[in-house]
Coordinates of C-alpha atoms and ligand atoms in Angstrom, one line a residue:
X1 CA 0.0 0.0 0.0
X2 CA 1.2 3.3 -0.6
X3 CA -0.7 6.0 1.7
X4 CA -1.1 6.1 5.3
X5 CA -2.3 2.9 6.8
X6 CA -5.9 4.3 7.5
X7 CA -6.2 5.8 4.3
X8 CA -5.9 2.9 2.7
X9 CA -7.3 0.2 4.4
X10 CA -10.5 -1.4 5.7
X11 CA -12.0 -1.1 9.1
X12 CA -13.9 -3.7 11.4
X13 CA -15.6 -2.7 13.9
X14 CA -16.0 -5.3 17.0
X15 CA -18.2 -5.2 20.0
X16 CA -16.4 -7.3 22.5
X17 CA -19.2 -8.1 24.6
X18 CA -20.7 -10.0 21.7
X19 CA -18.3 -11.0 19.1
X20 CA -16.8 -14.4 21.0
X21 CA -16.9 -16.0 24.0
X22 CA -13.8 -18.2 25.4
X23 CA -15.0 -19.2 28.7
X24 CA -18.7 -19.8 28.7
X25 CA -20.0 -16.7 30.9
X26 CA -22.2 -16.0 28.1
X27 CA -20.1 -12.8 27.2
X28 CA -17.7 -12.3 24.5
X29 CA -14.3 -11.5 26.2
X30 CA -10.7 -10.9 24.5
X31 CA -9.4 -14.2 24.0
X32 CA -12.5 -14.7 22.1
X33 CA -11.3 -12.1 20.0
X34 CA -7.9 -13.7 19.6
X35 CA -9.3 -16.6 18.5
X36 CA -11.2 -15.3 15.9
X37 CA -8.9 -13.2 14.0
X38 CA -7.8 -15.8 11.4
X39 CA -11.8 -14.8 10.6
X40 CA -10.7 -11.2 10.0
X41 CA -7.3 -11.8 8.2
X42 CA -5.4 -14.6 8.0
X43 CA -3.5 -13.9 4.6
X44 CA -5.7 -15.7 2.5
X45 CA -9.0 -15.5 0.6
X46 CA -11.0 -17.7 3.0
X47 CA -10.9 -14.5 5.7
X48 CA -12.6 -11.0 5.2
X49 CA -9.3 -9.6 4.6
X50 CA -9.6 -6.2 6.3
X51 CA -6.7 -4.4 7.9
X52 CA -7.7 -3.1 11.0
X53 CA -10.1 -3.0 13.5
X54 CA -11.9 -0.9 16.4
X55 CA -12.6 -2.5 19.9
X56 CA -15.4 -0.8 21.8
X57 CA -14.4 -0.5 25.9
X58 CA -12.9 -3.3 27.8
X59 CA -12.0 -1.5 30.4
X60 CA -13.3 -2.0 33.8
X61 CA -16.3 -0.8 34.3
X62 CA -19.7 -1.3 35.9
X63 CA -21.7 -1.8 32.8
X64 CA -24.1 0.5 33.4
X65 CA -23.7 1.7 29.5
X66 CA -21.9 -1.4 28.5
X67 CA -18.5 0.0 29.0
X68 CA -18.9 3.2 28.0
X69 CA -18.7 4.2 31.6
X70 CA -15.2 3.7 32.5
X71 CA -14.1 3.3 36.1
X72 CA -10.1 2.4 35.5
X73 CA -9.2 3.8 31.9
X74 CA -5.3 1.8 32.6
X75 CA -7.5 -2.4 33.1
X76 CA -9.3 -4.5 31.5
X77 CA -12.7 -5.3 32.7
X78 CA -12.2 -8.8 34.3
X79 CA -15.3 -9.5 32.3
X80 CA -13.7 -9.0 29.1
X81 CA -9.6 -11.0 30.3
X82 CA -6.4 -9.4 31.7
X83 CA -3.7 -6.6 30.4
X84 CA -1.8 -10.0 29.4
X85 CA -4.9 -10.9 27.4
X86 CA -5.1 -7.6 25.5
X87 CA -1.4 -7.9 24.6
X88 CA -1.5 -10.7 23.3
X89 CA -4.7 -9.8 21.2
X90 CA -2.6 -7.1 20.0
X91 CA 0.0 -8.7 18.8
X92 CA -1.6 -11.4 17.4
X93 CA -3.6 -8.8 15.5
X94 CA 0.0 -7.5 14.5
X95 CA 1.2 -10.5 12.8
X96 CA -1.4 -10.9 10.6
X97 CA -1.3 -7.5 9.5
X98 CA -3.9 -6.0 11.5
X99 CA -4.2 -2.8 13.1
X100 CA -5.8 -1.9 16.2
X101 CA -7.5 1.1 17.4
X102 CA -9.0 1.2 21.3
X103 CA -12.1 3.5 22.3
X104 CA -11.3 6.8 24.4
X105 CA -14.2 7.9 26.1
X106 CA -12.9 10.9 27.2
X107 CA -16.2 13.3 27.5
X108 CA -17.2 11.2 31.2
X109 CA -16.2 8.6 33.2
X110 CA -18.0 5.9 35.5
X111 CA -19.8 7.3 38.7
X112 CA -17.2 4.4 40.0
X113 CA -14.6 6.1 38.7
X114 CA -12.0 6.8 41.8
X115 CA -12.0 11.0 39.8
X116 CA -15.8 10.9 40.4
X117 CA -15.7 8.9 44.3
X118 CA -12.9 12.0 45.2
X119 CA -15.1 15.0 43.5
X120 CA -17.8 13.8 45.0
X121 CA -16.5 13.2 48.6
X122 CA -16.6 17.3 48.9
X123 CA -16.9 20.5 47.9
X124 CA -13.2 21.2 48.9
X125 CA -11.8 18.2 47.3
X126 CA -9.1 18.6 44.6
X127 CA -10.8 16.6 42.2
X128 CA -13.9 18.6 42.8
X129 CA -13.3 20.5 39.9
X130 CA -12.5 17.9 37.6
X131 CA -16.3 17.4 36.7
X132 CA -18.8 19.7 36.4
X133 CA -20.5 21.0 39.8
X134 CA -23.5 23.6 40.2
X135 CA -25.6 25.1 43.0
X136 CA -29.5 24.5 42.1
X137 CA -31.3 27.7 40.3
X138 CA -34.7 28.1 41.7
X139 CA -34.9 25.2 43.6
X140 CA -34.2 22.9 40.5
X141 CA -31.0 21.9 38.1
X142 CA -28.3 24.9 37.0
X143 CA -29.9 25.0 33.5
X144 CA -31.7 23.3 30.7
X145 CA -29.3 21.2 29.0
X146 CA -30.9 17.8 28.3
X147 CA -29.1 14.7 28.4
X148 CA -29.2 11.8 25.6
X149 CA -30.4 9.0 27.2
X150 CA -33.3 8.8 29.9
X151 CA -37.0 9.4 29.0
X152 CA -38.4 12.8 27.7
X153 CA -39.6 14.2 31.3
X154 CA -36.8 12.7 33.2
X155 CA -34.0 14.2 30.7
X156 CA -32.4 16.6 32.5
X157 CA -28.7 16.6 32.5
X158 CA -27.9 17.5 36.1
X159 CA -28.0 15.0 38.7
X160 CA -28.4 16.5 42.4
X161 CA -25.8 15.2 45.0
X162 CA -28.2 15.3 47.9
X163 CA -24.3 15.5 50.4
X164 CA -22.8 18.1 48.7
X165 CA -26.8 19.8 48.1
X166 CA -24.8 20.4 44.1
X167 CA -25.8 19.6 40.8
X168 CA -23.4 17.2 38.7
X169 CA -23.7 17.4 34.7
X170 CA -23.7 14.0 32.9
X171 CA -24.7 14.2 29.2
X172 CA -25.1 10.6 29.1
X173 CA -26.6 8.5 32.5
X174 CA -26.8 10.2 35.7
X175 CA -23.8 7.0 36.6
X176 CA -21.4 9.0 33.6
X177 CA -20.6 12.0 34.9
X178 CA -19.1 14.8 32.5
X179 CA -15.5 15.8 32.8
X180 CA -14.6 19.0 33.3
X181 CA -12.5 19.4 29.9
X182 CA -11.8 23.2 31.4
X183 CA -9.6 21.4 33.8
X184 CA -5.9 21.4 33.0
X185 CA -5.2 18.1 35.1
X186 CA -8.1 16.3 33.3
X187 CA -6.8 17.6 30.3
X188 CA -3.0 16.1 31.8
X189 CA -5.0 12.7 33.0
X190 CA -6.4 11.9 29.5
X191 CA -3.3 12.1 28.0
X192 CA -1.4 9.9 30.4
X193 CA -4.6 7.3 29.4
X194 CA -3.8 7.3 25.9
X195 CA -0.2 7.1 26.2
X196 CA -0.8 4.3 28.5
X197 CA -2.1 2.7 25.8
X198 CA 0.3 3.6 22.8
X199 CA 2.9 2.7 24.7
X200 CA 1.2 -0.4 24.9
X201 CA 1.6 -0.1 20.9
X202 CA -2.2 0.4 19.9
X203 CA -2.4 2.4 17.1
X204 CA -4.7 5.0 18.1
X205 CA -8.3 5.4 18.9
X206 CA -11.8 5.8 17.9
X207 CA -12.9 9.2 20.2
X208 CA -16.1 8.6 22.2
X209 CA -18.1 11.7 21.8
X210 CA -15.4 13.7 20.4
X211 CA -17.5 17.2 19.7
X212 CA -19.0 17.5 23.2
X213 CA -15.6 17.4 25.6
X214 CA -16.3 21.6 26.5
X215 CA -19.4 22.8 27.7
X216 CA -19.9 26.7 28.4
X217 CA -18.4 28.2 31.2
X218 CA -21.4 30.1 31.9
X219 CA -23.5 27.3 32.0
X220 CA -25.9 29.4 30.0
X221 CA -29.5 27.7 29.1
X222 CA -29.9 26.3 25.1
X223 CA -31.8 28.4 23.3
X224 CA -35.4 26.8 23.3
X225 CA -35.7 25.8 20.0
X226 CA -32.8 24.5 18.2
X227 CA -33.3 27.3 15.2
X228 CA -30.3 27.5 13.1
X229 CA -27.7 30.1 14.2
X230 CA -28.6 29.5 17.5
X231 CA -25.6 27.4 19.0
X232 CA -26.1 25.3 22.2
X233 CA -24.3 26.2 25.0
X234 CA -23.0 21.4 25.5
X235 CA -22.4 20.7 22.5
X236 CA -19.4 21.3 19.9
X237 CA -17.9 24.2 21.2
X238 CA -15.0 25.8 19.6
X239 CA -12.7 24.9 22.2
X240 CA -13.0 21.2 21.3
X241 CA -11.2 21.9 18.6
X242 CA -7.8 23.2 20.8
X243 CA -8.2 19.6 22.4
X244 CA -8.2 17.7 19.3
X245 CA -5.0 19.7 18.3
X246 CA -3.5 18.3 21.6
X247 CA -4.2 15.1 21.1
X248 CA -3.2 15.1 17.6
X249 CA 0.4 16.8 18.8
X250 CA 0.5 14.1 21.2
X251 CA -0.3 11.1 18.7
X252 CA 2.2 12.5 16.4
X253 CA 5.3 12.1 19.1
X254 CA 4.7 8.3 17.9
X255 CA 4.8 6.6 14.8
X256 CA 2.0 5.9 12.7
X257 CA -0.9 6.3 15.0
X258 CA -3.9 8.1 14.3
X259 CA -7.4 8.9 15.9
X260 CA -10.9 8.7 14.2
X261 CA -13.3 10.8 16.4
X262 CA -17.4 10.3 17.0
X263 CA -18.8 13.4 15.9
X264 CA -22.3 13.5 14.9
X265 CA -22.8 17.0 13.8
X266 CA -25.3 16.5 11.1
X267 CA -24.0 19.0 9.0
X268 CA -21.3 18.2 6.3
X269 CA -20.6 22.0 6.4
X270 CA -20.3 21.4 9.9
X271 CA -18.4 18.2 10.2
X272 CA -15.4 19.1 8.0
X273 CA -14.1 21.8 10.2
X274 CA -13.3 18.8 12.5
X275 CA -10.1 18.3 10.2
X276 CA -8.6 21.7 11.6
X277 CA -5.6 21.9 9.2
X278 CA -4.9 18.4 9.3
X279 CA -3.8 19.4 12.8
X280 CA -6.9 17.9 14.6
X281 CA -8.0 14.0 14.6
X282 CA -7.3 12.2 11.8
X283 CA -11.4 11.8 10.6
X284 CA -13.9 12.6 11.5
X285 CA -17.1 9.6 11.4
X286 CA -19.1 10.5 8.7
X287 CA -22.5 9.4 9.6
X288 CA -24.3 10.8 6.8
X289 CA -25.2 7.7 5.4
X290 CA -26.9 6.3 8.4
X291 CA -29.5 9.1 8.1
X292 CA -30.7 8.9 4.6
X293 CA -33.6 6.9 3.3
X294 CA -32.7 4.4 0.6
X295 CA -32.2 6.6 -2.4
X296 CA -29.9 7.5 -5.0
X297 CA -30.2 11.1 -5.4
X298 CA -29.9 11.1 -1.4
X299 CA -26.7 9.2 -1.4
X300 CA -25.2 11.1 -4.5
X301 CA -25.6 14.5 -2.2
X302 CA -23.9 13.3 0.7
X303 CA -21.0 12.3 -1.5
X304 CA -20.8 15.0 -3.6
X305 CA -21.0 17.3 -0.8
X306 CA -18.3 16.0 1.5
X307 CA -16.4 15.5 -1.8
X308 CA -17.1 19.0 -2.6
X309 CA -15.9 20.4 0.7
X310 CA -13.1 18.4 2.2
X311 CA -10.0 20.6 1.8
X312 CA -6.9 18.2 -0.1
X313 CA -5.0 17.1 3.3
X314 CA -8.5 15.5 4.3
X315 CA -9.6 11.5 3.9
X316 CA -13.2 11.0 3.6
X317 CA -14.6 8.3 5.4
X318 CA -18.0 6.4 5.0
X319 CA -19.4 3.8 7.5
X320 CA -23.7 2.1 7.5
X321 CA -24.0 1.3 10.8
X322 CA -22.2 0.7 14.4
X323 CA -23.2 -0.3 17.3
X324 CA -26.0 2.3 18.6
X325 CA -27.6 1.9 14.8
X326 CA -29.5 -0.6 13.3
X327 CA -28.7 -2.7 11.2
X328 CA -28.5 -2.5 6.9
X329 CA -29.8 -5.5 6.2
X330 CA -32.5 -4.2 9.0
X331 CA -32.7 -1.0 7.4
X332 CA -32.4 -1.6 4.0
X333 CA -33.5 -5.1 3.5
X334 CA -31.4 -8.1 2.0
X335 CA -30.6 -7.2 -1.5
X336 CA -30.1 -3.3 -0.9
X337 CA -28.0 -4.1 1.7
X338 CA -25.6 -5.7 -1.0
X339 CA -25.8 -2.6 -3.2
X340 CA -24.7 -0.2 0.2
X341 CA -21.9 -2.7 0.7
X342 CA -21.1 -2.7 -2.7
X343 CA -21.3 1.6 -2.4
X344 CA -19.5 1.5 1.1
X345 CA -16.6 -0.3 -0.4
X346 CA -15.8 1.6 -3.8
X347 CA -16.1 5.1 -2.6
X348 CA -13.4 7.4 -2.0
X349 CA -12.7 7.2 1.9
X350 CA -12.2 4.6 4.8
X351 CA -14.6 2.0 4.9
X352 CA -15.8 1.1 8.5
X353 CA -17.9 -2.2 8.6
X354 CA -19.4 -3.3 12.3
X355 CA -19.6 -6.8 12.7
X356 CA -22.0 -9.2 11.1
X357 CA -22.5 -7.1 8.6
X358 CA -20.1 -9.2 6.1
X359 CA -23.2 -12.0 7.0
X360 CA -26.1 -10.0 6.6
X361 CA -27.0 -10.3 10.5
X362 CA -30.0 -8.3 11.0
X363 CA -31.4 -7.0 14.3
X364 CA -32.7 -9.4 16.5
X365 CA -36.1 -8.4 18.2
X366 CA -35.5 -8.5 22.1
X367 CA -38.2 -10.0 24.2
X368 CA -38.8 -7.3 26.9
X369 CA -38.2 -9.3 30.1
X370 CA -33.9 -9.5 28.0
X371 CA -33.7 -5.7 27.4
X372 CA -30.8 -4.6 29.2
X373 CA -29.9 -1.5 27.4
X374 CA -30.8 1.7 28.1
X375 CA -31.3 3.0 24.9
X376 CA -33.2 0.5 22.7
X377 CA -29.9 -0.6 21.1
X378 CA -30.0 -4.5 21.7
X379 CA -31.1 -5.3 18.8
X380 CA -28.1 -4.5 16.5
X381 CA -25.4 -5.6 19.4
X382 CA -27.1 -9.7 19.7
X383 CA -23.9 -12.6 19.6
X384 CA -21.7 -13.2 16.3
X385 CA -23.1 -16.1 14.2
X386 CA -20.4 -18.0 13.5
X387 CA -21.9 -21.5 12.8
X388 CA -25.2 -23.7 13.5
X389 CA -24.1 -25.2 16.8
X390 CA -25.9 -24.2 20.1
X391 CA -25.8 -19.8 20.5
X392 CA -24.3 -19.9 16.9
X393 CA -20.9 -20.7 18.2
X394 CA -20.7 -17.4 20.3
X395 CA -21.4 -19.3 23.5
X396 CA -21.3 -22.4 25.6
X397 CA -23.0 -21.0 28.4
X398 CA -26.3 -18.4 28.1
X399 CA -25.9 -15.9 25.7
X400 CA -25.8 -12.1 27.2
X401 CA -28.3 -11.1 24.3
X402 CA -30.6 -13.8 22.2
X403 CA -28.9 -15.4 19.3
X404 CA -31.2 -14.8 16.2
X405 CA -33.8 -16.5 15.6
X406 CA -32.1 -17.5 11.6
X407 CA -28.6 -18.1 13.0
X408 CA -28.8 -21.6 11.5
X409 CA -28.8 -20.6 8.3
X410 CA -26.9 -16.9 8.1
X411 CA -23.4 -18.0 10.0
X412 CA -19.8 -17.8 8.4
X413 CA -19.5 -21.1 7.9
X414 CA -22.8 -22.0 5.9
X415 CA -21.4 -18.8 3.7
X416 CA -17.7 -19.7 3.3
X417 CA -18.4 -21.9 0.7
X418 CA -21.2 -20.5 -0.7
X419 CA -20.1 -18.0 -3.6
X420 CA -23.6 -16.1 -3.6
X421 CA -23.4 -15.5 0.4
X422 CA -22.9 -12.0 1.8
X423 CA -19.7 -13.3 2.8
X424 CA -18.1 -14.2 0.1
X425 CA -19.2 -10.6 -1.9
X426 CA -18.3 -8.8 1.3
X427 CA -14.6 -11.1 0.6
X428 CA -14.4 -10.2 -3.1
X429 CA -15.4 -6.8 -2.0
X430 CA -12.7 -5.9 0.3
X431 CA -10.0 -8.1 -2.0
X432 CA -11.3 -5.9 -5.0
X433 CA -10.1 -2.7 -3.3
X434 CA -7.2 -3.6 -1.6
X435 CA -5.8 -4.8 -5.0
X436 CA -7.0 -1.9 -7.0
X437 CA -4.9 1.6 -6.8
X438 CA -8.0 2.9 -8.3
X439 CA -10.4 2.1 -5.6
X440 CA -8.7 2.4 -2.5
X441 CA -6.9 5.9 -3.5
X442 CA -7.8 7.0 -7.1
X443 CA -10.1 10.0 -7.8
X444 CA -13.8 10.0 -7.4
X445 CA -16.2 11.7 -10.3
X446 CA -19.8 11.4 -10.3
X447 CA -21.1 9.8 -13.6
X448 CA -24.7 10.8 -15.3
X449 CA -27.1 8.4 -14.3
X450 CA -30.7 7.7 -15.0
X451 CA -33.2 8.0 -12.4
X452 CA -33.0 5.8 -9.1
X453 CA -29.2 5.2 -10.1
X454 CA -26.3 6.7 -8.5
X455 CA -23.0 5.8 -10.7
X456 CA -19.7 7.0 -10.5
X457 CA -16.3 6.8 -11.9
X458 CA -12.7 6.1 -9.7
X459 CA -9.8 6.5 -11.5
X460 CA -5.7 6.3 -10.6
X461 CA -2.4 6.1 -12.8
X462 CA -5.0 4.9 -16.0
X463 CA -7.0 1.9 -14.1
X464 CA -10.5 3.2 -14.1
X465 CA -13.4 1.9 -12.6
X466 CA -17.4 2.7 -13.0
X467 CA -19.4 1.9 -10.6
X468 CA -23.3 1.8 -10.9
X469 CA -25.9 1.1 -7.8
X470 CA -29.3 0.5 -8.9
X471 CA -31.6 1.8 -5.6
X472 CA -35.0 1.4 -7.4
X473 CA -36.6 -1.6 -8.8
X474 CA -37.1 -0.9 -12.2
X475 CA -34.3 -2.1 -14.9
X476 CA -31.5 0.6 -15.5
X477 CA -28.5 1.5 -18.1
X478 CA -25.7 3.5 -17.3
X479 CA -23.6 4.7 -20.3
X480 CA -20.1 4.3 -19.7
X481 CA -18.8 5.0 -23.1
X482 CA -16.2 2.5 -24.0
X483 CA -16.2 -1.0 -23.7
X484 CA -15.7 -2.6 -20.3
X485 CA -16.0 -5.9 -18.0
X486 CA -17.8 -6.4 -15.2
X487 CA -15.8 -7.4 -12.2
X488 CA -18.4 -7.9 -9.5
X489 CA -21.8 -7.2 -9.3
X490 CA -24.3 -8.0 -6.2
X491 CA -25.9 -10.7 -8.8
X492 CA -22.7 -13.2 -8.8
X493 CA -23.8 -14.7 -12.1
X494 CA -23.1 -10.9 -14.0
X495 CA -19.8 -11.4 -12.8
X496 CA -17.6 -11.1 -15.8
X497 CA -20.6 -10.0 -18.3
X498 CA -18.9 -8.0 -20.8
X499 CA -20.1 -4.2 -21.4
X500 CA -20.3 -2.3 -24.8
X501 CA -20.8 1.2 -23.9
X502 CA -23.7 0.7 -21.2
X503 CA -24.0 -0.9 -17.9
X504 CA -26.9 -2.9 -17.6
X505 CA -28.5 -3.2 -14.2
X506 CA -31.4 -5.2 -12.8
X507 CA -33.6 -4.1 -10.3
X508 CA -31.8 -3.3 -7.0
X509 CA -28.1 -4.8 -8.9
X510 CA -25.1 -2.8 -8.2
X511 CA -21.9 -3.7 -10.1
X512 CA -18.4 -2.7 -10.7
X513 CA -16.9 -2.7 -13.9
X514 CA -13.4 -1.9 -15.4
X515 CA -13.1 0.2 -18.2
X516 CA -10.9 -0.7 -21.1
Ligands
LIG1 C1 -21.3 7.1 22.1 C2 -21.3 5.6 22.0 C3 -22.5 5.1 22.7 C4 -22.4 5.5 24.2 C5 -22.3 7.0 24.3 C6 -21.9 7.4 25.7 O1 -22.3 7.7 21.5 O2 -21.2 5.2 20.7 O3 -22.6 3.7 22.6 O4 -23.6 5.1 24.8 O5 -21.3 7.5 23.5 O6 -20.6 7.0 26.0

């Protein structure tokens, strides 16, 4: 490969809790993880063939948001293994090429958190002012900021510490208390956490929350309605932007590393200024995709936009779905889902796929009396389906989260073999780009494209590529000009089909073809 490692490659996405299980607890821990990384790369064409991946929290922590409330940023949740186990994960992951990036969650910590237990002890502690303390206003919380999770009525983001008779702000649950990011020595703290771990030789991090960090000084109420122009007070504050220089500074004293941050500023126009001058994190998520219905002309705008606007120094990067999103196959149903893969993994920019997607796993519908999240987001987070033994493989003992229902039938190894699985395109997918200059770093240029069709051309050193994505269900042709071949298409038996000038496409067929 010729660019930077995370320009170039693919990215997995894996939710420890439920990606393998190595000692029957019914949770998926890191030697599970271990184990199945010949799945992920193991040099040959059998694996997915990506090059690195993302692990969600291990760290200790009481669970109370599956990890993303962290109450020792430096261990791993006994839960999930040891230290030892992580290390060896990593450099197993190493040898086979791939790279791995841990998840800072750097906006709060655990209410367990031995930061929190101090600040909270008293007013006159020195870690008081590490998170965010107010008196009550009129008898009730500081302001009006809202937090994410919680019911409408019961959303406030200030939790009163009846001791202390203060507010604390927690953007998240009332048990993840916000940082004070004003705070030099939180500031100092964070950065001993992710040293901690590059020493450790991770190569750098996927940023929890990455536009929130800073909240006004003032504590000054929203606006009431969220008309444009009027900023809130929590959220993406300009200062975030000095701490993403910092950390960038600080990843740079190593090697190689880089940082991908969670920003989900809706706005393209928005989202690009979290490149700074490719002084800030690496990318930012792009979530654009997760928020469009299924249609060409949508799709088309959020590529031509971001392509329109990112600066030269900055990587785009595209990703369907993680783990507080449904599903594609969910959202798009079974054959769209091919042509969004297909998309996801021609475009311009860093593919980042969440696991199970390469099957086609779908959300699984949670009976109530196995809800354990606080957010509705089960149903895209249920166990791996690796095979059609008991829990699909995940499990010997009971699974955290129900197994799906059709986990005897959509596993990896009923689609190894099979050349029409999800699997094996997902395989030819990922092996298509990583041995095409073209599609992992070439130029991106929309082509004309009937209705419901979003086409476009990549292009490096000569080798030039068309791509055409069929959304609608009516037969389509793309004009390509010359002659060309089709290399893959979501319909394996047009693999190969020869093209004179126009790309044919059946109803919801995508397809990638070389030009001559
Ligand atoms: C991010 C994570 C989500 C978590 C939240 C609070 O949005 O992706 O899973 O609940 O932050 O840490």
């Amino acid at each position: 490969m010729s660019g930077p490692w995370w320009r170039e490659g693919v990215f997995y996405q894996i939710y420890p809790r439920s990606f393998q299980d190595s000692n029957g607890d019914g949770i998926g821990d890191l030697l599970g993880i271990t184990r199945r990384l010949d799945h992920l790369n193991d040099g040959s064409p059998r694996s997915l063939g990506i090059q690195a991946i993302w692990l969600s929290p291990f760290y200790r922590s009481p669970m109370k948001d599956f990890g993303y409330d962290v109450s020792d940023y430096r261990d791993v949740d006994p839960i999930f293994g040891t230290l030892d186990d992580f290390d060896h994960l990593l450099e197993e992951a190493h040898r086979r090429g791939v790279r791995v990036l841990v998840d800072l969650v750097p906006n709060h910590t655990s209410d367990q958190h031995p930061w929190f237990i101090a600040s909270r002890s008293s007013r006159s502690d020195p870690k008081r002012d590490w998170y965010v303390w107010a008196d009550p206003r009129n008898g009730g919380p500081p302001n009006n900021w809202r937090a994410v999770f919680g019911s409408a009525e019961k959303r406030s983001a200030w939790t009163l510490d009846p001791a202390s008779g203060q507010y604390y702000l927690h953007h998240f649950l009332p048990e993840q208390p916000d940082l004070n990011w004003w705070n030099e020595d939180v500031r100092r703290a964070i950065d001993d956490v992710m040293r901690f771990w590059l020493d450790r030789g991770v190569d750098g991090f996927r940023i929890d929350v990455a536009h929130s960090l800073v909240k006004d000084k003032l504590l000054r109420n929203n606006p009431r309605l969220f008309a444009k122009r009027r900023p809130r007070h929590n959220w993406e504050l300009e200062e975030v932007h000095e701490i993403h220089r910092r950390w960038r500074r600080l990843l740079d004293e190593y090697d190689d590393r880089m940082a991908v941050g969670e920003v989900s500023t809706r706005k393209l126009s928005d989202l690009v200024r979290y490149y700074g001058n490719d002084d800030e994190l690496h990318m930012p998520f792009n979530f654009n995709f997760l928020r469009q219905p299924w249609k060409a002309e949508r799709f088309r705008a959020v590529v031509e936009e971001w392509e329109r606007r990112l600066p030269a120094h900055a990587w785009p990067d595209y990703t369907l779905t993680n783990h507080d999103r449904s599903r594609a196959t969910s959202r798009y149903g079974p054959r769209n889902a091919r042509v969004a893969a297909l998309m996801l993994l021609t475009l311009r920019g860093t593919p980042f796929i969440y696991y199970g997607e390469e099957i086609g796993m779908t959300d699984v519908p949670i009976p109530p009396e196995r809800i354990v999240d606080v957010d509705g987001r089960d149903p895209e987070r249920t166990p791996m389906q690796w095979d059609a033994t008991a829990n699909a493989g995940f499990t010997t003992g009971r699974p955290w989260l129900p197994v799906a229902a059709d986990a005897e039938q959509v596993n990896v190894a009923a689609q190894r073999d099979d050349p029409r699985s999800m699997f094996s395109f997902y395989r030819q997918l990922i092996a298509l780009r990583q041995g095409s200059r073209a599609l992992r770093s070439g130029s991106y240029r929309s082509l004309p494209a009937p209705r419901e069709v979003f086409a476009y051309l990549r292009e490096a050193n000569g080798e030039r590529y068309a791509v055409a994505l069929n959304f609608g269900d009516a037969p389509r042709l793309v004009q390509v000009g010359g002659s060309a071949q089709v290399t893959l298409s979501t319909d394996p038996s047009h693999d190969a089909r020869a093209v004179s000038g126009a790309i044919h496409l059946d109803p919801a067929e995508g397809a990638v073809a070389r030009l001559a």
